[in-house]
Coordinates of C-alpha atoms in Angstrom, one line a residue:
Chain A
Q1 CA -31.0 22.2 31.6
S2 CA -33.2 24.6 33.6
A3 CA -35.6 26.8 31.8
L4 CA -35.4 30.6 32.1
T5 CA -38.0 31.9 34.5
Q6 CA -41.0 33.9 33.2
P7 CA -44.3 34.8 34.8
A8 CA -47.0 32.5 33.8
S9 CA -49.4 35.2 32.8
V10 CA -49.7 39.0 32.4
S11 CA -52.7 41.1 31.4
G12 CA -53.4 44.7 30.3
S13 CA -56.0 46.8 28.7
P14 CA -55.8 48.1 25.1
G15 CA -53.5 51.1 24.9
Q16 CA -51.6 50.2 28.1
S17 CA -48.0 48.9 28.3
I18 CA -46.9 45.6 29.8
T19 CA -43.5 44.1 30.6
I20 CA -42.6 40.5 30.7
S21 CA -39.5 39.5 32.6
C22 CA -37.1 36.6 31.9
T23 CA -34.7 35.6 34.6
G24 CA -31.7 33.4 33.9
T25 CA -28.3 32.8 35.4
S26 CA -24.7 33.8 35.0
S27 CA -24.4 30.9 32.4
D28 CA -27.0 32.4 30.0
V29 CA -28.8 35.7 30.2
G30 CA -26.3 37.2 32.6
A31 CA -23.3 36.3 30.5
Y32 CA -24.4 37.0 27.0
N33 CA -26.5 39.3 24.9
Y34 CA -27.8 36.4 22.9
V35 CA -31.4 37.0 24.2
S36 CA -34.4 36.6 21.9
W37 CA -38.2 36.7 22.3
Y38 CA -40.9 34.8 20.4
Q39 CA -44.6 35.3 20.0
Q40 CA -46.9 32.3 19.6
R41 CA -50.5 32.7 18.8
P42 CA -52.8 29.7 19.5
G43 CA -52.4 27.0 16.9
K44 CA -49.6 28.9 15.2
A45 CA -45.8 28.5 14.9
P46 CA -43.7 30.8 17.0
K47 CA -42.5 34.1 15.5
L48 CA -39.2 35.8 16.3
M49 CA -39.9 39.3 17.7
I50 CA -36.6 40.4 19.3
Y51 CA -33.0 39.3 19.1
D52 CA -29.7 40.5 20.4
V53 CA -31.7 41.7 23.5
R54 CA -33.3 44.6 21.7
I55 CA -33.2 44.3 17.9
R56 CA -36.5 43.9 16.1
P57 CA -36.5 41.9 12.8
S58 CA -38.0 43.6 9.8
G59 CA -41.7 43.8 10.0
V60 CA -42.1 43.7 13.8
S61 CA -43.9 46.6 15.2
D62 CA -41.9 49.2 17.1
R63 CA -44.4 48.8 20.0
F64 CA -42.2 45.8 20.9
S65 CA -39.0 46.5 22.7
G66 CA -36.4 44.5 24.7
S67 CA -33.9 45.2 27.4
K68 CA -31.6 43.5 29.9
S69 CA -30.2 44.1 33.3
G70 CA -27.9 41.6 34.8
S71 CA -29.4 38.2 34.5
T72 CA -32.9 39.4 33.7
A73 CA -34.2 40.3 30.3
S74 CA -37.5 42.1 29.6
L75 CA -39.9 42.5 26.8
T76 CA -42.1 45.5 26.8
I77 CA -45.2 45.9 24.6
S78 CA -46.6 49.4 24.5
G79 CA -50.0 50.5 23.1
L80 CA -51.4 47.1 23.7
Q81 CA -53.7 45.8 20.9
A82 CA -56.1 42.8 20.8
E83 CA -53.8 41.2 18.3
D84 CA -51.0 41.1 20.8
E85 CA -52.8 38.4 22.8
A86 CA -50.5 35.4 22.6
S87 CA -47.9 33.5 24.5
Y88 CA -44.4 35.0 24.7
Y89 CA -41.2 33.0 25.2
C90 CA -37.7 34.3 25.9
S91 CA -34.6 32.3 24.9
S92 CA -30.9 32.7 25.5
Y93 CA -27.6 31.1 24.4
T94 CA -26.2 29.2 27.3
R95 CA -22.6 28.2 27.8
T96 CA -23.7 24.7 29.0
N97 CA -23.3 22.0 26.3
T98 CA -26.8 22.4 25.2
H99 CA -26.3 25.9 23.8
V100 CA -30.0 27.0 23.8
V101 CA -32.6 27.5 26.6
F102 CA -36.1 28.7 26.5
G103 CA -38.2 30.3 29.2
G104 CA -41.4 28.7 30.4
G105 CA -43.6 31.1 28.5
T106 CA -46.0 34.0 29.5
K107 CA -49.6 34.1 28.4
L108 CA -50.6 37.7 27.6
T109 CA -54.3 38.5 27.9
V110 CA -55.6 41.8 26.5
L111 CA -58.6 42.7 28.6
Chain B
Q1 CA -40.7 32.9 0.8
V2 CA -39.1 30.6 3.4
Q3 CA -41.1 27.5 4.0
L4 CA -40.4 24.6 6.4
V5 CA -42.7 21.6 6.3
E6 CA -42.4 18.8 8.9
S7 CA -43.7 15.2 8.5
G8 CA -43.2 11.8 10.0
G9 CA -45.2 12.2 13.2
G10 CA -47.7 9.7 14.5
V11 CA -48.5 7.4 17.3
V12 CA -45.7 5.1 18.5
Q13 CA -45.2 2.8 21.5
P14 CA -42.7 3.5 24.2
G15 CA -39.3 2.2 23.4
K16 CA -39.8 2.4 19.6
S17 CA -38.2 4.7 17.0
L18 CA -39.5 7.3 14.7
R19 CA -37.8 9.6 12.1
L20 CA -39.1 13.1 11.4
S21 CA -38.4 15.1 8.3
C22 CA -38.4 18.8 7.5
V23 CA -38.3 19.9 3.9
A24 CA -37.1 23.5 3.3
S25 CA -37.8 25.8 0.4
G26 CA -37.4 29.5 -0.4
F27 CA -33.8 29.8 0.8
T28 CA -30.4 28.1 0.3
F29 CA -30.8 25.4 2.9
S30 CA -27.1 24.4 2.9
N31 CA -26.2 27.9 4.1
Y32 CA -28.2 27.7 7.4
G33 CA -27.9 25.9 10.7
M34 CA -31.1 24.3 11.8
H35 CA -32.9 23.4 15.0
W36 CA -35.6 21.1 16.3
V37 CA -37.9 22.5 19.0
R38 CA -40.8 20.6 20.6
Q39 CA -43.9 21.6 22.5
A40 CA -45.8 19.1 24.7
P41 CA -49.6 19.6 24.6
G42 CA -50.5 22.7 26.6
K43 CA -46.9 23.3 27.5
G44 CA -44.1 25.7 26.6
L45 CA -41.3 25.4 24.0
E46 CA -38.4 23.1 24.6
W47 CA -35.3 23.3 22.5
V48 CA -34.3 19.8 21.3
A49 CA -31.3 19.9 19.0
L50 CA -29.3 21.9 16.5
L51 CA -27.0 21.2 13.6
W52 CA -24.6 23.6 11.9
Y53 CA -25.1 24.3 8.2
G54 CA -22.2 22.1 7.1
G55 CA -23.2 19.4 9.5
S56 CA -20.0 19.7 11.4
D57 CA -21.4 20.3 14.9
E58 CA -24.5 19.1 16.6
Y59 CA -25.9 19.6 20.1
Y60 CA -28.8 18.2 22.1
A61 CA -30.9 18.9 25.1
D62 CA -30.0 16.7 28.1
S63 CA -33.5 15.2 27.9
V64 CA -32.9 13.6 24.5
K65 CA -29.1 13.2 24.4
G66 CA -28.1 9.7 23.4
R67 CA -31.6 8.9 22.1
F68 CA -32.2 11.5 19.4
T69 CA -29.9 12.2 16.3
I70 CA -30.2 15.3 14.1
S71 CA -29.0 15.1 10.6
R72 CA -29.4 16.7 7.2
D73 CA -29.3 16.0 3.5
N74 CA -28.4 19.3 1.8
S75 CA -28.9 17.7 -1.7
K76 CA -32.6 17.2 -0.8
N77 CA -33.1 20.4 1.4
T78 CA -34.1 18.1 4.2
L79 CA -33.5 18.1 7.9
F80 CA -34.1 14.9 10.0
L81 CA -34.6 14.0 13.6
H82 CA -34.2 10.3 14.3
M83 CA -35.8 9.5 17.7
S84 CA -35.2 6.2 19.4
S85 CA -36.1 4.7 22.8
L86 CA -39.1 6.9 22.8
R87 CA -40.8 7.8 26.1
V88 CA -44.2 9.0 27.0
E89 CA -42.7 12.3 27.9
D90 CA -41.5 12.8 24.3
T91 CA -45.1 13.4 23.3
A92 CA -45.1 16.8 21.6
V93 CA -45.5 18.8 18.4
Y94 CA -42.0 18.9 16.9
H95 CA -41.0 22.1 15.0
C96 CA -38.0 22.5 12.8
A97 CA -36.6 26.1 12.6
R98 CA -33.9 27.9 10.8
D99 CA -31.1 29.7 12.6
K100 CA -30.8 33.3 11.6
A101 CA -27.0 33.4 11.2
G102 CA -26.6 31.7 7.9
V103 CA -23.0 31.1 6.9
R104 CA -21.8 33.2 9.8
G105 CA -22.4 30.1 11.9
M106 CA -25.0 30.0 14.6
D107 CA -26.5 32.9 16.5
Y108 CA -29.2 30.8 18.2
Y109 CA -32.1 32.9 16.9
L110 CA -34.8 31.0 15.2
D111 CA -36.2 33.2 12.4
S112 CA -38.4 30.8 10.5
W113 CA -40.5 27.9 11.9
G114 CA -42.5 25.1 10.5
Q115 CA -46.0 24.3 11.7
G116 CA -44.8 21.1 13.3
T117 CA -45.7 17.4 13.4
L118 CA -47.3 15.7 16.3
V119 CA -45.6 12.7 17.9
T120 CA -47.6 10.7 20.4
V121 CA -45.9 8.1 22.5
S122 CA -48.4 5.8 24.0
S123 CA -49.0 2.1 24.6

């Protein structure tokens, strides 16, 4: 199955906002609201940051927000902090027989 | 707290088999669907397989279908991934992860992850 499309890298200065896009198809992001986002710091396991397009699990900062328009989902991080530097992956349910697809990942650099 | 600990990785020759294990603690394992996700060195996450909490349904990525089998032993709080006909491109850290839905079924959100076990396929 094809991965969802994310930019390879984004960057921003502390305090700024950045947005990471995640483009899918009418079989996944465009068809369902089963979109999630994960943060992975170097050498660490991924952490669920957003699910159901825009819902934050308990304990996740409200600086993280999610949205979706058509077949493109987005993760916005406001008030960038050094600790936000990590790779971010989107994921979606897909109606293909595999059921789950990830994006290729976006490396966020806080300048 | 929820803990997932993988084991069983190592160096294996192409064409050989390997079985990974993931021991769960801190939650009622039998009430949750589970996933395997892998990450090749320096690459992104790739979903591998999922298994419903009752073991009734399982699904696989096209890249591993027919070669990998996911299973579980709820009496031992353990998830398995049996990998056969291994290829060089299967080299990766393999993570097990819990599906958030619990007894509602599957919602394909992975809310707890293990640190992973490294599988290296090389001659």
